[in-house]
Short mmCIF file of the C-alpha atoms (twelve columns), coordinates in Angstrom:
data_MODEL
# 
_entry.id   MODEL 
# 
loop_
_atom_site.group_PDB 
_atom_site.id 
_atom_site.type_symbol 
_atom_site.label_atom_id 
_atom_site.label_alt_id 
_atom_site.label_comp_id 
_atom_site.label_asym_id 
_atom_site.label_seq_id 
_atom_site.Cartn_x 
_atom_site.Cartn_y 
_atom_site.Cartn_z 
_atom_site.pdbx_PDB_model_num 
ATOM 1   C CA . UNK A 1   -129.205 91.260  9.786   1 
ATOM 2   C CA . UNK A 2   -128.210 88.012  7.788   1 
ATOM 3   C CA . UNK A 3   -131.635 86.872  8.887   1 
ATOM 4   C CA . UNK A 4   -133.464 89.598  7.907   1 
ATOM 5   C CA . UNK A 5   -131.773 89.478  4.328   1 
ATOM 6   C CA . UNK A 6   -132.334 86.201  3.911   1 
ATOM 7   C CA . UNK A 7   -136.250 86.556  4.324   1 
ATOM 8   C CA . UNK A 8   -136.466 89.552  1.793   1 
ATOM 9   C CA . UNK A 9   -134.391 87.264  -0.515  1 
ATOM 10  C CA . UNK A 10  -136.748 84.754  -0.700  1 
ATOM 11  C CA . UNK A 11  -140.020 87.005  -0.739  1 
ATOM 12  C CA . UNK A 12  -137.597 88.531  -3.579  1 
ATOM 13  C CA . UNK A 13  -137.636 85.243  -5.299  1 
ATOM 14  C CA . UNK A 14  -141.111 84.318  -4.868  1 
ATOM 15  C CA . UNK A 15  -142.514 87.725  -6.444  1 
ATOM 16  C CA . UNK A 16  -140.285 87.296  -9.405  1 
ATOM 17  C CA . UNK A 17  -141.776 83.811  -9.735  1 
ATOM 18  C CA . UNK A 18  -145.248 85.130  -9.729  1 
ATOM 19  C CA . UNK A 19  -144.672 88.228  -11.817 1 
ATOM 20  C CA . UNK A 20  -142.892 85.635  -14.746 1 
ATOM 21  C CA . UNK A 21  -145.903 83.187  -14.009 1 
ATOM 22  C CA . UNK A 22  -148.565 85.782  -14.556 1 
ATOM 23  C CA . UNK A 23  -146.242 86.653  -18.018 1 
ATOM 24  C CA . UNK A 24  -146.374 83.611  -19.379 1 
ATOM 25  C CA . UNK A 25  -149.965 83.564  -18.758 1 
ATOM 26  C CA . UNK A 26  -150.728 86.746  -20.256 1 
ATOM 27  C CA . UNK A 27  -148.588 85.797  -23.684 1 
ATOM 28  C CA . UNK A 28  -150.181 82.189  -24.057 1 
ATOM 29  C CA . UNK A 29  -153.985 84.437  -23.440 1 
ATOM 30  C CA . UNK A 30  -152.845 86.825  -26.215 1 
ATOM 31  C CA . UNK A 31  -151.965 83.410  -28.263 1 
ATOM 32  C CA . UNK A 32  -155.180 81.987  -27.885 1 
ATOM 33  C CA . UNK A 33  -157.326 85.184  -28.315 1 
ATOM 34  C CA . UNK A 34  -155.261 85.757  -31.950 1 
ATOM 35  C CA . UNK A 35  -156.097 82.353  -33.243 1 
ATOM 36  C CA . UNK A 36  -159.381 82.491  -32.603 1 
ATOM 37  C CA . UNK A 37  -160.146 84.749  -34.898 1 
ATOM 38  C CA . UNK A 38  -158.081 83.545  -37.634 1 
ATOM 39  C CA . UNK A 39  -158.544 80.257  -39.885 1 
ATOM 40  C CA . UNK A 40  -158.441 78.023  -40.137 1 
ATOM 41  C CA . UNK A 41  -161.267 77.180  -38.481 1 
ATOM 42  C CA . UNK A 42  -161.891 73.641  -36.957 1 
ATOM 43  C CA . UNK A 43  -165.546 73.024  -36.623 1 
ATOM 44  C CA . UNK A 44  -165.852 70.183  -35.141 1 
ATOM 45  C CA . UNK A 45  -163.560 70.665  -32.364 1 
ATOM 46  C CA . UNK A 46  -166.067 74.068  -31.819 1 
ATOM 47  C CA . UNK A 47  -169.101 72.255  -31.896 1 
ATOM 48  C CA . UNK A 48  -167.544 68.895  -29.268 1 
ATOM 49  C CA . UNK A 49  -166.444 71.498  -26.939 1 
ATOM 50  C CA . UNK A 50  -170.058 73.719  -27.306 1 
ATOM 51  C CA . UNK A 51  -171.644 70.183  -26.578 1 
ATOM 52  C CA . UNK A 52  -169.185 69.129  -23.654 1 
ATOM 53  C CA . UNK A 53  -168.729 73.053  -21.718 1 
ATOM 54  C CA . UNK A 54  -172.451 74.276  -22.492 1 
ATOM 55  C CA . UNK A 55  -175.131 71.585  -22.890 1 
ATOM 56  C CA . UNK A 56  -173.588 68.733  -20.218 1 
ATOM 57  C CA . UNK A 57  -173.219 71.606  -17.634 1 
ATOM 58  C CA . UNK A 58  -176.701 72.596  -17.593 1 
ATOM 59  C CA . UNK A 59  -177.966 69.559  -14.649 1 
ATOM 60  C CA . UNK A 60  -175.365 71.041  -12.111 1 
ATOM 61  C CA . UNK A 61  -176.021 74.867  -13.085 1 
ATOM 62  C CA . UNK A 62  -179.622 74.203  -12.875 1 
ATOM 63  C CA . UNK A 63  -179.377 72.333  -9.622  1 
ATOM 64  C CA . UNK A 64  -176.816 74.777  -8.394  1 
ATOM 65  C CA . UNK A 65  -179.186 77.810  -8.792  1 
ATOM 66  C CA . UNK A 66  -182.465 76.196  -7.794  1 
ATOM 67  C CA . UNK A 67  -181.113 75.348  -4.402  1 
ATOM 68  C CA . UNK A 68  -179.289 78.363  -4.101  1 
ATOM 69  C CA . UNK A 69  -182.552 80.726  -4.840  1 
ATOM 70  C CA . UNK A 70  -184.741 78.924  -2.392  1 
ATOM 71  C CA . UNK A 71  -181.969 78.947  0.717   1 
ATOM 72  C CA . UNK A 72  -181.513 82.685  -0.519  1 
ATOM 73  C CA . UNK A 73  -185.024 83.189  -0.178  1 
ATOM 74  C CA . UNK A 74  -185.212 81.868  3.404   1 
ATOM 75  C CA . UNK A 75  -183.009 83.519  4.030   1 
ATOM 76  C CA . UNK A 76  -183.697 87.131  3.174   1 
ATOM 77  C CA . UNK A 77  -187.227 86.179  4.836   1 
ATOM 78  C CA . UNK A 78  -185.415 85.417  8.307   1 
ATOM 79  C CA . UNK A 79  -183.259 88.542  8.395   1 
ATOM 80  C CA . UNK A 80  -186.251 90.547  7.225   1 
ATOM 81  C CA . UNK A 81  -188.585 89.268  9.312   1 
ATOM 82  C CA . UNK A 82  -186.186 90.947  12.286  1 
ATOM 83  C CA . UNK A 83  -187.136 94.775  10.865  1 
ATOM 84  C CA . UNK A 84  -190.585 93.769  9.598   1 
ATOM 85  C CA . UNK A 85  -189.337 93.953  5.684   1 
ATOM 86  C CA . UNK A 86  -190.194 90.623  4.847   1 
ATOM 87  C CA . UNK A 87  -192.110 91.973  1.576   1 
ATOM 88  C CA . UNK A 88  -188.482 92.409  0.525   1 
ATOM 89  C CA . UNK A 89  -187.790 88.905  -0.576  1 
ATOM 90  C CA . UNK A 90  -188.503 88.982  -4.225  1 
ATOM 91  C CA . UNK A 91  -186.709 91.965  -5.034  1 
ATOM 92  C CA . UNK A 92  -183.595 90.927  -2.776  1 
ATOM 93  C CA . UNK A 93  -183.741 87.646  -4.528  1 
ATOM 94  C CA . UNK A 94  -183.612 88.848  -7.849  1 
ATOM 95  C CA . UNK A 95  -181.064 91.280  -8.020  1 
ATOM 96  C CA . UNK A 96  -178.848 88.601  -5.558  1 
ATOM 97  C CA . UNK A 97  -179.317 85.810  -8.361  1 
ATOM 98  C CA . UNK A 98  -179.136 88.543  -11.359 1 
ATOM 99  C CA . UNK A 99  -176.062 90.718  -10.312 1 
ATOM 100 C CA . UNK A 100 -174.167 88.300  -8.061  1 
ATOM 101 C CA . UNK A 101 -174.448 84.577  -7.084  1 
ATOM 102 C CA . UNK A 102 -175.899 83.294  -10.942 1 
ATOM 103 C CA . UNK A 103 -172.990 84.199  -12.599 1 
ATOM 104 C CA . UNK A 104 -170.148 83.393  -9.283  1 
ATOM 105 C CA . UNK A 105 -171.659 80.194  -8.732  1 
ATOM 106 C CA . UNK A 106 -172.047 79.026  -12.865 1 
ATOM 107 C CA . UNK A 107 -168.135 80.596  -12.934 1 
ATOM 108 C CA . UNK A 108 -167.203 78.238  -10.347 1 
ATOM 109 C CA . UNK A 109 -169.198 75.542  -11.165 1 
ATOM 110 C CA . UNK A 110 -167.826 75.676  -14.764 1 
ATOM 111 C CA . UNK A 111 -164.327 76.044  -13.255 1 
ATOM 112 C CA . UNK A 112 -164.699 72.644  -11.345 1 
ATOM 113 C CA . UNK A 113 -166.089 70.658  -14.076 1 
ATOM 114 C CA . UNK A 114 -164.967 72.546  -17.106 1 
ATOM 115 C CA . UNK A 115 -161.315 73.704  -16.345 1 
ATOM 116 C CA . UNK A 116 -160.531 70.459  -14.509 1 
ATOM 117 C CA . UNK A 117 -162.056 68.574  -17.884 1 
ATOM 118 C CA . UNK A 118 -159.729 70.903  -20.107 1 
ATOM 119 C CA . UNK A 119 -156.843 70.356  -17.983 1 
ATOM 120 C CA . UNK A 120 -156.769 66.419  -17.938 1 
ATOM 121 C CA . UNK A 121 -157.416 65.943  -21.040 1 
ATOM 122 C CA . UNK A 122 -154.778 68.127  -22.255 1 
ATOM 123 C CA . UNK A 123 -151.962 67.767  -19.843 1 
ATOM 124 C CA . UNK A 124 -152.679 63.818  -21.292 1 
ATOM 125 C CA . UNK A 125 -152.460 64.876  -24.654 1 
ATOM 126 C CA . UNK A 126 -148.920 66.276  -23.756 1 
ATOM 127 C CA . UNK A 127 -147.642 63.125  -21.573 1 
ATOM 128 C CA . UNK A 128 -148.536 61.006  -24.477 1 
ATOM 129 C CA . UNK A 129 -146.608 62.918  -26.729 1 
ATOM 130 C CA . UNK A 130 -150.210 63.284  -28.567 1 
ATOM 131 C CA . UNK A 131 -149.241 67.240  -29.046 1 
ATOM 132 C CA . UNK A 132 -146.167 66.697  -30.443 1 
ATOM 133 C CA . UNK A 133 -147.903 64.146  -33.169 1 
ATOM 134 C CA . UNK A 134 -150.364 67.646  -34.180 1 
ATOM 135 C CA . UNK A 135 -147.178 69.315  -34.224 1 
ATOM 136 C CA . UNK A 136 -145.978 66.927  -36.707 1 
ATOM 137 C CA . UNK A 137 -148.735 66.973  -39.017 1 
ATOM 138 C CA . UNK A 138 -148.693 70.492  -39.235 1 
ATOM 139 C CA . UNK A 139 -151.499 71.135  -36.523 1 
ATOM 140 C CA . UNK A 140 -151.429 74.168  -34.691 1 
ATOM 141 C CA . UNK A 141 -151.982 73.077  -30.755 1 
ATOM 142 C CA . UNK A 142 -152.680 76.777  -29.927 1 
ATOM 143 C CA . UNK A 143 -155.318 76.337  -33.061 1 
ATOM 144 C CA . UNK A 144 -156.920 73.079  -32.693 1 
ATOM 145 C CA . UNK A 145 -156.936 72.147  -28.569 1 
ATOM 146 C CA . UNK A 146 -156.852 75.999  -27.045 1 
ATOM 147 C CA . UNK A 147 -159.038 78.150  -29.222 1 
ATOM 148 C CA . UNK A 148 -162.365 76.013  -30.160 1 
ATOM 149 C CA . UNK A 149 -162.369 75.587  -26.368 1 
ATOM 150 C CA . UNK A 150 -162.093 79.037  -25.321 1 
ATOM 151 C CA . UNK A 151 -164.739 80.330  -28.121 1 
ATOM 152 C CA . UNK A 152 -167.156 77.902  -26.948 1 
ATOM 153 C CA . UNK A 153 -166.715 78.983  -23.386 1 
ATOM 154 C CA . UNK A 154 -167.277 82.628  -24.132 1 
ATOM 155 C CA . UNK A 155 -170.382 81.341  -26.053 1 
ATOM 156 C CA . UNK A 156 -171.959 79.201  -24.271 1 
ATOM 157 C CA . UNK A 157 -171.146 80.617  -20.706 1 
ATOM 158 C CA . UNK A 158 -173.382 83.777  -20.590 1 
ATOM 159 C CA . UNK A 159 -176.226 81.288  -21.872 1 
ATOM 160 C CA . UNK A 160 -175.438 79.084  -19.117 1 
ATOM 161 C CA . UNK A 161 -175.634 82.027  -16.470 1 
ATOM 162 C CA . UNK A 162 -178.786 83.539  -17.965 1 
ATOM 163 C CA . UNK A 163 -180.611 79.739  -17.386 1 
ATOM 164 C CA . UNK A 164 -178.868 80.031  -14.021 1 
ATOM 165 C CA . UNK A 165 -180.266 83.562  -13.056 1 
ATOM 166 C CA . UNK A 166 -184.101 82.394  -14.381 1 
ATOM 167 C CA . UNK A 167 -184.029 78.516  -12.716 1 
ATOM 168 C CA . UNK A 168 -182.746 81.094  -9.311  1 
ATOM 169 C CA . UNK A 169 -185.192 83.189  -9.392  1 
ATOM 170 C CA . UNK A 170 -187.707 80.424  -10.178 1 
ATOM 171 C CA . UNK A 171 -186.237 78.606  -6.977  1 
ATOM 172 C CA . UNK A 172 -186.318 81.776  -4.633  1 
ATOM 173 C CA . UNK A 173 -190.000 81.926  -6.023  1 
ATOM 174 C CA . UNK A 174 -191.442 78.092  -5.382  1 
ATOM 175 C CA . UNK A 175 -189.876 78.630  -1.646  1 
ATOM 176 C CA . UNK A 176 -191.768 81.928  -1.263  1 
ATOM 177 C CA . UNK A 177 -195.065 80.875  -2.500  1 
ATOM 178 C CA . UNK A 178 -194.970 77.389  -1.155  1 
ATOM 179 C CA . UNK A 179 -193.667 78.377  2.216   1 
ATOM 180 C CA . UNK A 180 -193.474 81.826  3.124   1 
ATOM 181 C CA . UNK A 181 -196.782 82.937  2.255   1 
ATOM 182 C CA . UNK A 182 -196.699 84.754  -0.892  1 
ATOM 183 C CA . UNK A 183 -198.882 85.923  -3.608  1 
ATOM 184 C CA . UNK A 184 -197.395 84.488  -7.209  1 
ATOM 185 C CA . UNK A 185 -198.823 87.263  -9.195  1 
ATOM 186 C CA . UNK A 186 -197.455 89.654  -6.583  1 
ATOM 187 C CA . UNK A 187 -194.301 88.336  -6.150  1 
ATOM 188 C CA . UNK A 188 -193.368 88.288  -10.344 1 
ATOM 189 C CA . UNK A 189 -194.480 91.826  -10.640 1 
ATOM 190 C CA . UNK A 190 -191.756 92.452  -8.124  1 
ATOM 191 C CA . UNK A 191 -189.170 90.525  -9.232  1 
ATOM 192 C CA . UNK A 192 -189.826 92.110  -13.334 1 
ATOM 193 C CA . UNK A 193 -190.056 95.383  -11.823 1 
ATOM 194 C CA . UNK A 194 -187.158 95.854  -9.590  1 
ATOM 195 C CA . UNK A 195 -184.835 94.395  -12.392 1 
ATOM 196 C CA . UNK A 196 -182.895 96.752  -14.769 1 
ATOM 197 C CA . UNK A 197 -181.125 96.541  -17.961 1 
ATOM 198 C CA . UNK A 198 -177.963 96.913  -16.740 1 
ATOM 199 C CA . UNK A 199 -178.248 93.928  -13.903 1 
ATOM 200 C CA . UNK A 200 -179.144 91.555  -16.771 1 
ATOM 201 C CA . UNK A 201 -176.589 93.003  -18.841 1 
ATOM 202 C CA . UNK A 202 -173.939 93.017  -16.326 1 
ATOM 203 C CA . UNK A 203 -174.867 89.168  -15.452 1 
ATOM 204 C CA . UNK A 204 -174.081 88.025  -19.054 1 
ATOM 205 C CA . UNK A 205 -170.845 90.358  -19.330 1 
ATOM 206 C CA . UNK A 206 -169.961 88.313  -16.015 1 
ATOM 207 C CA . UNK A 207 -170.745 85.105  -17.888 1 
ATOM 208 C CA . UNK A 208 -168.413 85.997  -20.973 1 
ATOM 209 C CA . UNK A 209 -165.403 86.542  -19.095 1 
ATOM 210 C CA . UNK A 210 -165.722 83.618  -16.776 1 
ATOM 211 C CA . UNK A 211 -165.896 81.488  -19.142 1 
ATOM 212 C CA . UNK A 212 -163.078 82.391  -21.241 1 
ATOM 213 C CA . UNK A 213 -161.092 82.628  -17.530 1 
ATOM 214 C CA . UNK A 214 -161.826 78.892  -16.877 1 
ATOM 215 C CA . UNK A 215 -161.449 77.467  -20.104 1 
ATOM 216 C CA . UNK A 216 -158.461 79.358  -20.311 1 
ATOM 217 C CA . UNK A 217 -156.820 78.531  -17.707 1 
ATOM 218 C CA . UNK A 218 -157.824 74.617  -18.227 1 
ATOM 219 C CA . UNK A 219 -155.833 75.014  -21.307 1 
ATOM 220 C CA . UNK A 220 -152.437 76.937  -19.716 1 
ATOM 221 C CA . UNK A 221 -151.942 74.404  -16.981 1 
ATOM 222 C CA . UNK A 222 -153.259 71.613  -19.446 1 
ATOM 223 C CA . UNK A 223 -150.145 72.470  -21.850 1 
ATOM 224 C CA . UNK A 224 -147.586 73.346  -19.221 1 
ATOM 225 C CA . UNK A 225 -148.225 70.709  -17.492 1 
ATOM 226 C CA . UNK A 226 -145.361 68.283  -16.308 1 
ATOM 227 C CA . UNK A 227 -144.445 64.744  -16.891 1 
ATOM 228 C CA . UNK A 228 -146.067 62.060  -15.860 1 
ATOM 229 C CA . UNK A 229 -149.508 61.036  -13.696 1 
ATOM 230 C CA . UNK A 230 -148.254 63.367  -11.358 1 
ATOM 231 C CA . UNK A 231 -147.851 66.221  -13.656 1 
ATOM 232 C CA . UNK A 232 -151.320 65.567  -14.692 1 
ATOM 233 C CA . UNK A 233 -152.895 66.189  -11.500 1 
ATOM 234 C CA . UNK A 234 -150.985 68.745  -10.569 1 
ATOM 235 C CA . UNK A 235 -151.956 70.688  -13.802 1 
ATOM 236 C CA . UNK A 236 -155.261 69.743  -12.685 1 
ATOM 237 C CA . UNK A 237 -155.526 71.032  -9.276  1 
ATOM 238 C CA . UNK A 238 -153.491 74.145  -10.268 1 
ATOM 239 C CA . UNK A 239 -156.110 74.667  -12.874 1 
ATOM 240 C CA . UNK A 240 -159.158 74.766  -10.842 1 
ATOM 241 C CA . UNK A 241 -157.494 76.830  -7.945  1 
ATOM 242 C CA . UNK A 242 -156.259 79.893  -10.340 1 
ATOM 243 C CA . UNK A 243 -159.791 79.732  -12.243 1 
ATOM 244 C CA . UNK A 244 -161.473 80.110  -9.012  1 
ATOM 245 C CA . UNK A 245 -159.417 82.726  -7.403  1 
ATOM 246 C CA . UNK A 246 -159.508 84.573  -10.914 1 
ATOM 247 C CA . UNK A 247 -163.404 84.362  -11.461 1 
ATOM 248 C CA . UNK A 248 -163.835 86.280  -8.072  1 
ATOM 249 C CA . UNK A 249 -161.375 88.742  -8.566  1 
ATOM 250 C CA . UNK A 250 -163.098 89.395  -12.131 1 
ATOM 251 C CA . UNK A 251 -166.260 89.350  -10.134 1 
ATOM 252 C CA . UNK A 252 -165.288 91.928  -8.090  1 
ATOM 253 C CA . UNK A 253 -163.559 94.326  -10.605 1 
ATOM 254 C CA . UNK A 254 -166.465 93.944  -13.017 1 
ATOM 255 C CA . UNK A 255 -169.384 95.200  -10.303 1 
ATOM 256 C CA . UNK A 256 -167.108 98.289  -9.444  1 
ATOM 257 C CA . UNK A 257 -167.091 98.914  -13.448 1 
ATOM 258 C CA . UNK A 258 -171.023 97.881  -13.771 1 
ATOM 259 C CA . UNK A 259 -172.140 99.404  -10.821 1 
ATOM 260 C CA . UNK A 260 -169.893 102.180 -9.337  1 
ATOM 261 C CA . UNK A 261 -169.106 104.098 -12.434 1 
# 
């Protein structure tokens, strides 16, 4: 019985550390959601962290989604080619790239390079005491490190995914035609035909929210981070695993809205 007790205790203790973690998460999102919409406004941190999240991801998104549309292509050709569907592959392609694996793979992606990025360089900031100096000169951190960060993430990121879905689709395409046999022309009709609003639309939704999920989360374990080089790495690793995990759990809640409804 003592046993028994002892094990609920701690599962006890471990919920009530997660439910107080996933608090303090919500209440620093709320922060950083408030002050970016009110001034001041600090441009240039906006337009370094538009430069840094959005234009210096593009070679591994592109290269991500390339690679990913051809294998996905040769894929959907092997399994088809079992049932004699082969003439599938554009269409299966598309709406793979469009609905699913452009934005998950530019949400993780981002969350390896971006969130880890945020992280470090924050969770510095704070070990060097270079916080408490904004603090000091009347700086808001919330204002001046979170925010432009998070506003250029939910910016940038959708534009990011949509370059993902096309280079994808372009991939899945240079496979087909070079490889598998297929007619160009034919093939893009396809592909433009079997595509609906709504898939594009739900890509970019995807895009918005996870990118404001891994910048935000590069900034929460960046200024909670603890002392030290070890503190900094741990922020750093916590960072990128809670971004991930969060970005497919978004994933899945936003194709049961987009698609189930």
């Amino acid at each position: 019985m003592k046993t028994l007790l002892n094990f609920l205790a701690a599962v006890g203790r471990q919920m009530f550390l997660l439910l107080a973690g996933v608090g303090r998460m919500a209440l620093f999102s709320c922060s950083a959601l408030t002050h970016i919409v009110r001034p001041p406004f600090y441009r240039r941190e906006i337009a370094l962290a538009l430069l840094q999240i959005g234009w210096l991801s593009l070679p591994v998104v592109g290269l991500t989604a390339i690679f990913t549309g051809g294998a996905l292509a040769l894929q959907i050709y092997s399994g088809g080619a079992r049932f004699n569907a082969e003439a599938v592959v554009p269409q299966i392609v598309a709406i793979g790239i469009v609905r699913e694996l452009g934005p998950v793979l530019v949400g993780l992606m981002i969350a390896a390079r971006v969130t880890s990025s945020i992280a470090a360089e924050i969770a510095t900031m704070k070990v060097t005491e270079q916080i408490d100096a904004l603090t000091t000169l009347s700086t808001h951190p919330m204002k001046y490190l979170v925010a432009p960060k998070v506003l250029a993430a939910f910016l940038t990121i959708p534009i990011l995914v949509a370059i993902g879905d096309v280079i994808g689709i372009f991939g899945g395409f240079s496979v087909s035609v070079q490889s598998l046999g297929f007619n160009p022309s034919t093939y893009l009709h396809n592909t433009v035909g079997f595509l609906e609003p709504r898939d594009i639309i739900s890509s970019l939704a995807k895009g918005a929210v996870f990118g404001v999920i891994a910048a935000m989360m590069g900034c929460y374990y960046g200024m909670n981070s603890g002392r030290g080089a070890q503190g900094v790495g741990q922020a750093t690793k916590s960072s990128v695993q809670a971004a991930a995990v969060l970005v497919l759990a978004a994933n899945f809640i936003l194709t049961g809205l987009f698609f189930t409804l």
